[in-house]
Coordinates of C-alpha atoms and ligand atoms in Angstrom, one line a residue:
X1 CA 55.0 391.0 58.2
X2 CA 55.2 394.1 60.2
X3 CA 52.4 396.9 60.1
X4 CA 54.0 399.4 58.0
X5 CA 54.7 396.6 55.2
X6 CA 51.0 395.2 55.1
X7 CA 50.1 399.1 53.9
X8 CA 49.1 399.4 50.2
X9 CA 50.9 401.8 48.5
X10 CA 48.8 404.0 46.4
X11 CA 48.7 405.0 43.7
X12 CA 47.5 401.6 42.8
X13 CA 49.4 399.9 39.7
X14 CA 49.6 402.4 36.4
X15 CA 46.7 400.5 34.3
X16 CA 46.2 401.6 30.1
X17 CA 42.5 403.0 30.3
X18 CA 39.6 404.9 31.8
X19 CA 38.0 402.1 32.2
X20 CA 36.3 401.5 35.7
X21 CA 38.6 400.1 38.1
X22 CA 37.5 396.7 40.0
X23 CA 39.8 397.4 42.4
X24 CA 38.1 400.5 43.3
X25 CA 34.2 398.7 42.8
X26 CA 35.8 396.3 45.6
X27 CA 36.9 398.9 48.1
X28 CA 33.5 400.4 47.8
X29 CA 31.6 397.1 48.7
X30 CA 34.2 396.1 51.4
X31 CA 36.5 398.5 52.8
X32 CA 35.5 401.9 51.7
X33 CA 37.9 403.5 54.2
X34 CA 41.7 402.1 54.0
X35 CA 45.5 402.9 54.8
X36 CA 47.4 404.1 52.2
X37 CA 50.9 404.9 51.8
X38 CA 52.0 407.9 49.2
X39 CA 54.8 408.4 47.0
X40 CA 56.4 410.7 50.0
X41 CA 56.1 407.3 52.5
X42 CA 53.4 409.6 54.4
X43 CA 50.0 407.3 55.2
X44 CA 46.6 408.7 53.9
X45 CA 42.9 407.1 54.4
X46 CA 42.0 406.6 51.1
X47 CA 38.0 407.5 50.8
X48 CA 35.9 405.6 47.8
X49 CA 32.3 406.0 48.6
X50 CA 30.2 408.8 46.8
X51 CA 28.8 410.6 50.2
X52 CA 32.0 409.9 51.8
X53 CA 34.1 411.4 49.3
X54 CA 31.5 414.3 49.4
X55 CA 31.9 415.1 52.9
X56 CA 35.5 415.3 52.6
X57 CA 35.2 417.8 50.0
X58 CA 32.5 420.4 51.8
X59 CA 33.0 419.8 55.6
X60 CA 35.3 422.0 56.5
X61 CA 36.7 420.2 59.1
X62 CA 39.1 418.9 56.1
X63 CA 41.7 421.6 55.3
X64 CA 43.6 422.4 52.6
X65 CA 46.1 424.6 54.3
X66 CA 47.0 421.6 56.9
X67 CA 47.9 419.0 53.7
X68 CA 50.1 422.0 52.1
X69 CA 51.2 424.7 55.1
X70 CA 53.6 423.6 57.8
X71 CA 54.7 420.3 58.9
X72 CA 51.9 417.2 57.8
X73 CA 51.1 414.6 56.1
X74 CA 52.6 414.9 51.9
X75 CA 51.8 413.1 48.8
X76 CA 55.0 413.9 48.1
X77 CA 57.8 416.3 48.0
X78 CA 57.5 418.5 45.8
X79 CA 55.6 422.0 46.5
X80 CA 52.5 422.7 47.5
X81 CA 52.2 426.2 46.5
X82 CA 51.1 427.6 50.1
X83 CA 50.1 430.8 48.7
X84 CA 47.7 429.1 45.9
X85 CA 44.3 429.3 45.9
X86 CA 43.9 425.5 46.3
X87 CA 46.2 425.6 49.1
X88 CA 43.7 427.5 50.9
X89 CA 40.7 427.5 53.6
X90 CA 38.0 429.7 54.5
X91 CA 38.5 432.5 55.2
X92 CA 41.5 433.4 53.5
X93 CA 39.9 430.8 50.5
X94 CA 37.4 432.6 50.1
X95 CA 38.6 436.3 49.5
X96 CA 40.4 434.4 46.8
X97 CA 37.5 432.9 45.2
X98 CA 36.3 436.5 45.2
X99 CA 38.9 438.1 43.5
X100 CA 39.5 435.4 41.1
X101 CA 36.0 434.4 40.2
X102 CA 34.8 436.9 37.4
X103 CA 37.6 436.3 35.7
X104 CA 36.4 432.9 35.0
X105 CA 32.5 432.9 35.5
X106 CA 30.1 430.8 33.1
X107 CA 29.5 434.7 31.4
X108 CA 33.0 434.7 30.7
X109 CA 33.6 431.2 29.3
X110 CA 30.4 431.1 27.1
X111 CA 31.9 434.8 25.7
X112 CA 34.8 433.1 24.1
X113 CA 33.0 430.1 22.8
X114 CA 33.1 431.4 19.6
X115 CA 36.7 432.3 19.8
X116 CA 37.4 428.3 21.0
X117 CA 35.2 427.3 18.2
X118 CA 37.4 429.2 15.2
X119 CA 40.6 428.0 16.9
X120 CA 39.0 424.3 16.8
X121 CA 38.0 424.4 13.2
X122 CA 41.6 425.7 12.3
X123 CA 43.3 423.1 13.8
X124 CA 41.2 420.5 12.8
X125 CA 41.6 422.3 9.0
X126 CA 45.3 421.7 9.3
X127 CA 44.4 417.8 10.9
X128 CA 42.4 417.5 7.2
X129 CA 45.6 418.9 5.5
X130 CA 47.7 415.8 6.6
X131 CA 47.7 411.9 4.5
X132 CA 44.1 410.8 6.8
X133 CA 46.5 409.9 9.1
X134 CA 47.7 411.9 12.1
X135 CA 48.4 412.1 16.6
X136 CA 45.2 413.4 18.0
X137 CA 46.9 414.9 20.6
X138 CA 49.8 416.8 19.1
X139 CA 47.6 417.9 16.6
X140 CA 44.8 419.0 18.2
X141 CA 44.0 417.9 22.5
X142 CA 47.1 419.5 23.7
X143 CA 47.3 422.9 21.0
X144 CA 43.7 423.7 21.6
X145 CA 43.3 424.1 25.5
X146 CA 47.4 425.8 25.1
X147 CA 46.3 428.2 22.9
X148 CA 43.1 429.1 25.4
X149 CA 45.6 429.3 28.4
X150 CA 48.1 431.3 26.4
X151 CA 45.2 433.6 25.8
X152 CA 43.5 433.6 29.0
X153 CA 46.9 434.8 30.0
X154 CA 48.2 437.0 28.2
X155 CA 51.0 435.2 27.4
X156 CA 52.7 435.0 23.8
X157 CA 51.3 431.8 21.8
X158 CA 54.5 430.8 21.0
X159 CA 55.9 430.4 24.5
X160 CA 53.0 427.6 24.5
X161 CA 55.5 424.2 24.2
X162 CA 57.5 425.5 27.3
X163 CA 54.7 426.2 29.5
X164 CA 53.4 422.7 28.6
X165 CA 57.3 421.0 29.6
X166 CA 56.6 422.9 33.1
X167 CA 53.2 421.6 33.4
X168 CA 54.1 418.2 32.9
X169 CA 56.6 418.5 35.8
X170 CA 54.0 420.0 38.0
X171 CA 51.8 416.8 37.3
X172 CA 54.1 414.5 37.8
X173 CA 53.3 412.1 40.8
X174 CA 56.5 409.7 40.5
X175 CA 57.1 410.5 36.8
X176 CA 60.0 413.0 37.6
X177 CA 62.5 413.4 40.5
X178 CA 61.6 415.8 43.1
X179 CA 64.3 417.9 42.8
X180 CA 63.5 418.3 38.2
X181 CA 59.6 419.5 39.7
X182 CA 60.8 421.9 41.8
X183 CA 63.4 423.1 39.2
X184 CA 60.5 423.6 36.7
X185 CA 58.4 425.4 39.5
X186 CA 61.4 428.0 40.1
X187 CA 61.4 428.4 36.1
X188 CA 57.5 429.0 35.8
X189 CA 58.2 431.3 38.8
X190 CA 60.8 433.4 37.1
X191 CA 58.7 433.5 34.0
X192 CA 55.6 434.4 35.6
X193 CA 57.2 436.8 37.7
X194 CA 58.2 438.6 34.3
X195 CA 54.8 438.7 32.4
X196 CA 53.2 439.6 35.4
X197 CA 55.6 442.9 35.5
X198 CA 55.2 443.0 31.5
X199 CA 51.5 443.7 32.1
X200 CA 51.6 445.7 34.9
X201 CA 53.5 447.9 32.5
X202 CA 51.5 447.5 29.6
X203 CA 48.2 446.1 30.6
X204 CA 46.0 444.3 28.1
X205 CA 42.6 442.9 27.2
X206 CA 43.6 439.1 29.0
X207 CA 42.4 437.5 32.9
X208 CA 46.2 438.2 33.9
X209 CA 45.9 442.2 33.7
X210 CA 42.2 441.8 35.1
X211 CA 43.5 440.1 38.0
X212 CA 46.3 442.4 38.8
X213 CA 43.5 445.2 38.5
X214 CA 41.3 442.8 40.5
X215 CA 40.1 444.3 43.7
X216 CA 37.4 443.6 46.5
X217 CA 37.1 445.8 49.4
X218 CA 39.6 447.8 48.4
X219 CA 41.8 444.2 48.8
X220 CA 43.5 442.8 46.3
X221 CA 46.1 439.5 45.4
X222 CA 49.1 439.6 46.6
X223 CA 52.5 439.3 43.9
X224 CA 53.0 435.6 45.5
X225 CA 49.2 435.0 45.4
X226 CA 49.0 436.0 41.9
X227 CA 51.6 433.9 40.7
X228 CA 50.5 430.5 42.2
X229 CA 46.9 431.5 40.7
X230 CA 48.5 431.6 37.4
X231 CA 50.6 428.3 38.3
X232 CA 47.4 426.7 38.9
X233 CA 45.9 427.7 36.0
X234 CA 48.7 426.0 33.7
X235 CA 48.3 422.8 35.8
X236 CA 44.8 422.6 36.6
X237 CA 43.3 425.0 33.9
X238 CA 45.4 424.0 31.0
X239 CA 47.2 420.5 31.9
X240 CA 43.9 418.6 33.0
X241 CA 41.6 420.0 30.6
X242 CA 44.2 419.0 27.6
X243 CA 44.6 415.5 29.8
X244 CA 40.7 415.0 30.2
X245 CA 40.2 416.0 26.3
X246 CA 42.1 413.4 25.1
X247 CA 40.8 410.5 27.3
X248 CA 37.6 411.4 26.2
X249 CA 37.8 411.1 23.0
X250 CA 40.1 407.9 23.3
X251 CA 36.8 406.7 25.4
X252 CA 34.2 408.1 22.2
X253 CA 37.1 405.7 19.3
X254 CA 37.6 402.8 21.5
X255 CA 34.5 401.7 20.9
X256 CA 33.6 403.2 17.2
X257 CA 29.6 403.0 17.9
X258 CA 30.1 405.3 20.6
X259 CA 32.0 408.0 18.3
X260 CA 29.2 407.1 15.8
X261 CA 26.5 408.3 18.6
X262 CA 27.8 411.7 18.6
X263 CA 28.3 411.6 14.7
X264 CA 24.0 411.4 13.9
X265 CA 23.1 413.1 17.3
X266 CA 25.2 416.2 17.9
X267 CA 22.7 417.5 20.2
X268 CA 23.7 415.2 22.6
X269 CA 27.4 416.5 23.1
X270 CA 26.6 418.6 26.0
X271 CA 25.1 415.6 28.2
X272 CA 27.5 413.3 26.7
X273 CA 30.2 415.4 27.5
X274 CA 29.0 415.3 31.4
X275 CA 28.6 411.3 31.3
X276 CA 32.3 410.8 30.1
X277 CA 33.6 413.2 32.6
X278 CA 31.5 411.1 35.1
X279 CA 32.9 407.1 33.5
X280 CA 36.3 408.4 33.2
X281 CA 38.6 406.9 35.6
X282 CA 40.9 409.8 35.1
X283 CA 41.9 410.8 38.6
X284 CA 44.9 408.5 39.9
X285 CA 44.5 410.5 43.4
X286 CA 43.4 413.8 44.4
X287 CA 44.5 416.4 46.6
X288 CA 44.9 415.5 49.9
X289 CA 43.0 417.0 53.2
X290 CA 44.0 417.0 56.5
X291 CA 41.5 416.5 59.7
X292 CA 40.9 419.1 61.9
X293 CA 39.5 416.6 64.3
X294 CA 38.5 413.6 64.9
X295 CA 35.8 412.4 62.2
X296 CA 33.6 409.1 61.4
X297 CA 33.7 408.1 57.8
X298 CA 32.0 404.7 56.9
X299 CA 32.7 403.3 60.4
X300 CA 35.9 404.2 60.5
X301 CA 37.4 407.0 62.6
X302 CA 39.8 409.6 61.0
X303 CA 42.1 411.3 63.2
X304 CA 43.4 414.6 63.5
X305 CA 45.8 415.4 61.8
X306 CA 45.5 412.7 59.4
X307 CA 45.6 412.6 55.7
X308 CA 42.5 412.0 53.2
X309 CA 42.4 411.0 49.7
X310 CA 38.9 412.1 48.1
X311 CA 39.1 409.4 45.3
X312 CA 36.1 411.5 43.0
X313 CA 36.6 408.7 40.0
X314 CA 35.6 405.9 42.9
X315 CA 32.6 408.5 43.7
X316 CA 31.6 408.7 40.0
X317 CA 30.8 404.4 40.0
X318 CA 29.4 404.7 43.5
X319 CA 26.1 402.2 42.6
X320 CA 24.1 403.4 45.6
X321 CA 24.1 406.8 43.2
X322 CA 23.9 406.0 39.3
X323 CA 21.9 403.1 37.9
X324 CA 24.4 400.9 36.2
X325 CA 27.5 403.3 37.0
X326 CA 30.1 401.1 34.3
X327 CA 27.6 401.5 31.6
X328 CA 28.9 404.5 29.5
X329 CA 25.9 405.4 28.4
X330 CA 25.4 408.7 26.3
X331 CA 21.9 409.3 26.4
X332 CA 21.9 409.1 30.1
X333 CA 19.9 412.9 31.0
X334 CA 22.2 415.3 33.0
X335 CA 24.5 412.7 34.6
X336 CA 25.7 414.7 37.9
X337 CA 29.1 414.3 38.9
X338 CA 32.3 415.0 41.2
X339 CA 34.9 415.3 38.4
X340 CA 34.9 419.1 38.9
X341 CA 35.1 418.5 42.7
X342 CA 32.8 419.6 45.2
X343 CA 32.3 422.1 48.1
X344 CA 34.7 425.3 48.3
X345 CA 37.0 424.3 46.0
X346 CA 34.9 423.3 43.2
X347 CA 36.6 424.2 39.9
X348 CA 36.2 427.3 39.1
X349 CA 37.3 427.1 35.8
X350 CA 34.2 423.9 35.0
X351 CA 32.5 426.4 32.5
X352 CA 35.3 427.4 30.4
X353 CA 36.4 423.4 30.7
X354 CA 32.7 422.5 29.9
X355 CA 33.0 424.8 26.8
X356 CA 36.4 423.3 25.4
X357 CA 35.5 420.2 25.4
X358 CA 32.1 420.2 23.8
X359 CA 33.7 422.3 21.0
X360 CA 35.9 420.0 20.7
X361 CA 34.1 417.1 20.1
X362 CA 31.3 418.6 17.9
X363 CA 34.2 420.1 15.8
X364 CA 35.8 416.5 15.3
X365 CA 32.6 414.5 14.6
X366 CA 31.8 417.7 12.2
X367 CA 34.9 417.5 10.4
X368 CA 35.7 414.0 10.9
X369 CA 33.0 411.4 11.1
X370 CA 34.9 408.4 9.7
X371 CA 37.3 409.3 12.9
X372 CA 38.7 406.1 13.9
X373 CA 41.7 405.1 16.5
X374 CA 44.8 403.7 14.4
X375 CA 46.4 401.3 17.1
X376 CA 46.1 401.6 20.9
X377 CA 47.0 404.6 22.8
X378 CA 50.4 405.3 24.7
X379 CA 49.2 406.2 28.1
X380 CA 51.3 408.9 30.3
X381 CA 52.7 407.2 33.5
X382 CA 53.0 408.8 37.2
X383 CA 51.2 411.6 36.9
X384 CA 48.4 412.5 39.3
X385 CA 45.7 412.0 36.1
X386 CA 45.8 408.9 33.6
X387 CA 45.2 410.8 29.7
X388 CA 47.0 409.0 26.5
X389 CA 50.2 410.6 25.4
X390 CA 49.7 409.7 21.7
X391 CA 46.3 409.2 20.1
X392 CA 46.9 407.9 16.4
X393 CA 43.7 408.4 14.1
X394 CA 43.0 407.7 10.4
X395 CA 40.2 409.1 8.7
Ligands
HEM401 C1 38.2 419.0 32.2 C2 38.9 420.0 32.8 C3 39.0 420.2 34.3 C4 38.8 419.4 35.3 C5 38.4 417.9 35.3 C6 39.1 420.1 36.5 C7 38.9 419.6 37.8 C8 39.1 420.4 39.0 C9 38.9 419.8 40.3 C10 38.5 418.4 40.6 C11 39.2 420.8 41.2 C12 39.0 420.8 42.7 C13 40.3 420.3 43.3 C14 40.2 420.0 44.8 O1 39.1 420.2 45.4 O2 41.2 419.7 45.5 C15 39.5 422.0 40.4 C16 39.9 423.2 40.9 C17 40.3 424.3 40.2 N1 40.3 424.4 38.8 FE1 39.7 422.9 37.5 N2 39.4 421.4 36.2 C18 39.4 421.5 34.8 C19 39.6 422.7 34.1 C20 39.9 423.9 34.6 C21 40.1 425.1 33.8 C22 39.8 425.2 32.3 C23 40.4 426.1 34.7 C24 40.8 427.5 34.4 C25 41.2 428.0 33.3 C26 40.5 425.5 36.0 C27 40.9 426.1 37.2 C28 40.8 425.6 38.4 C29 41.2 426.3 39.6 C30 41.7 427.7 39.7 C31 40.8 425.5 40.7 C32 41.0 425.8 42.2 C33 39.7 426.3 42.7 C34 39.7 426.6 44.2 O3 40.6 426.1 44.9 O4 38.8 427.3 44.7 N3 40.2 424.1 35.9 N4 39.5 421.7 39.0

């Protein structure tokens, strides 16, 4: 067997689930540092410890630009969005941060709580209107985070089921050819490019008009800046929060005593919420960095210009960091966690994710305490986070 052939190619095997993954608990113990080989045929070190996976994320000396500017390593080949915000490094990341930030602080996202609360309890009102059967996630984990990006936007509620047939391209890993992603990238482009001039026009009271407004220093985003922000946004804003959403709750009905929890001790969302965004094994990969220089991880010495996978859902069982890490445990107190990332890029949007998603859940164990899963999930396949496609409930 030559070299090349005795490379595992990553991502590992789709598996139904966000359970932990042994195969990840192994790498951990013996080979926290390995070879991988991506979709593209490009190699990455695939990083699984907690403090490792850490470093990657804060120390600079692992860029952003490099994995998506110029020639380099690729998960695959599809875009990279070089003008995007999480294409970026300091310096130029963080004027972007900057101008971007308000738009999306913790003020912000705790301001339209009550907004995300209304929308929750009229989607869940039509849920209660169907024969105590229904898909959780037509119904209600993929309209409610649309309808907040549609918002946050500016952009028509109605155009919501096309924005979300672009942002599944933009997830997809190996789901779709190349050449259908970047199809649906030139699409969003066109469209974005259009409601961007729309509210230049006619500016309104939505984060798209504040960010064309946006200024620091007299600087302000450029068009092409502007529109992979919004790009992001559907994909990481919209796509992952609907994705995460509905593995979550698949988590609270697989096991009915853990939906039950929530049911008699509501107070516990917000913590709970934090402990299944730690158990989740949502993340199938991440988004690659690229050494700047030669750098020691676990014993192992990166190169530069090599590739690194920051595997955060490996990071979030790290035992040398949570007592019993494959316990889901609800009551755990404040469980910390790196499924928001770490370090420049953490997400910026965590609040208004945080917010979602414990509206979400107290509004379903509110409405619907006898919640219970009717059948096993259908799990999406090849995209860079595992999340159920279908969720069937009876009530
Ligand atoms: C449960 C839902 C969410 C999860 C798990 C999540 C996760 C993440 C992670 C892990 C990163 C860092 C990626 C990296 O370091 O390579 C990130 C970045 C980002 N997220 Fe989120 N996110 C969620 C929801 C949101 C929402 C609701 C928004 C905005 C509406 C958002 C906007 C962004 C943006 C713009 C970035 C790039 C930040 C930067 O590069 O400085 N995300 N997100």
């Amino acid at each position: 067997m030559n070299q090349a052939e005795e490379i595992q190619a990553f991502p590992f095997p789709h598996r139904d689930g966000l359970d932990p993954m042994p195969e990840f608990a192994e790498l951990r113990r013996s080979a926290p540092v390995i070879r991988v080989r991506m979709p593209s045929g490009d190699t990455a070190w695939l990083v699984t410890r907690h403090a490792d996976v850490r470093r990657v994320l804060a120390d600079p000396c692992f860029s952003r630009a490099r994995a998506t500017r110029g020639e380099g390593p690729r998960i695959n080949r599809t875009t990279t969005l070089p003008d995007s915000i999480l294409a970026a490094d300091p310096p130029d990341h963080s004027r972007l941060r900057r101008l971007v930030a308000p738009a999306l602080s913790g003020r912000r996202a705790e301001t339209m709580r009550g907004e995300i609360r209304l929308l929750t309890g009229q989607l869940l009102a039509g849920m209660e209107r169907q024969p105590r059967h229904a898909d959780l996630v037509a119904c209600f984990t993929r309209p409610l985070p649309l309808t907040v990006i549609c918002d946050l936007l500016g952009a028509p509620r109605l155009d919501g089921d096309q924005l979300d047939a672009w942002n599944d391209a933009m997830r997809s890993l190996t789901a779709m050819p190349d050449a259908a992603v970047m199809a649906a990238v030139d699409e969003m482009t066109e469209y974005l490019t259009d409601l961007v001039a729309a509210k230049r026009a006619h500016p309104g009271d939505d984060m798209l008009s504040d960010l064309i407004a946006a200024r620091d220093e007299g600087d302000r985003l450029s068009e092409g800046e502007l529109i992979s922000f919004c790009i992001v946004l559907l994909a990481g804003g919209y796509g992952t929060t609907a994705d995460r959403l509905a593995g979550l709750v698949h988590l609270l009905l697989d096991r009915p005593e853990r939906y039950q929890v929530l049911c008699r001790e509501p107070q516990l969302i917000p913590s709970a919420v934090e402990e299944l965004l730690r158990y989740a094994q949502a993340n199938v990969g991440a988004n690659l960095r690229v050494a700047t220089e030669d750098v020691e991880l676990s014993g192992v010495t990166v190169k530069e210009g090599e590739a690194v996978i920051a595997l955060t859902s490996s990071a979030n069982h790290d035992e040398g960091v949570h007592t019993e890490p494959d316990l889901l445990d609800l009551t755990r107190a404040a469980p910390a966690h790196l499924a928001f990332g770490y370090g420049a890029h953490f997400c910026v949007g965590a609040q208004l994710a945080r917010v979602q998603l414990q509206e979400a859940i107290a509004g379903l164990v509110g409405h619907f305490p006898g919640l219970r899963a009717a059948g096993p999930a259908d799990w999406k396949r090849g995209q860079i986070t595992r999340s159920p496609r279908t969720l069937h409930v009876r009530w």
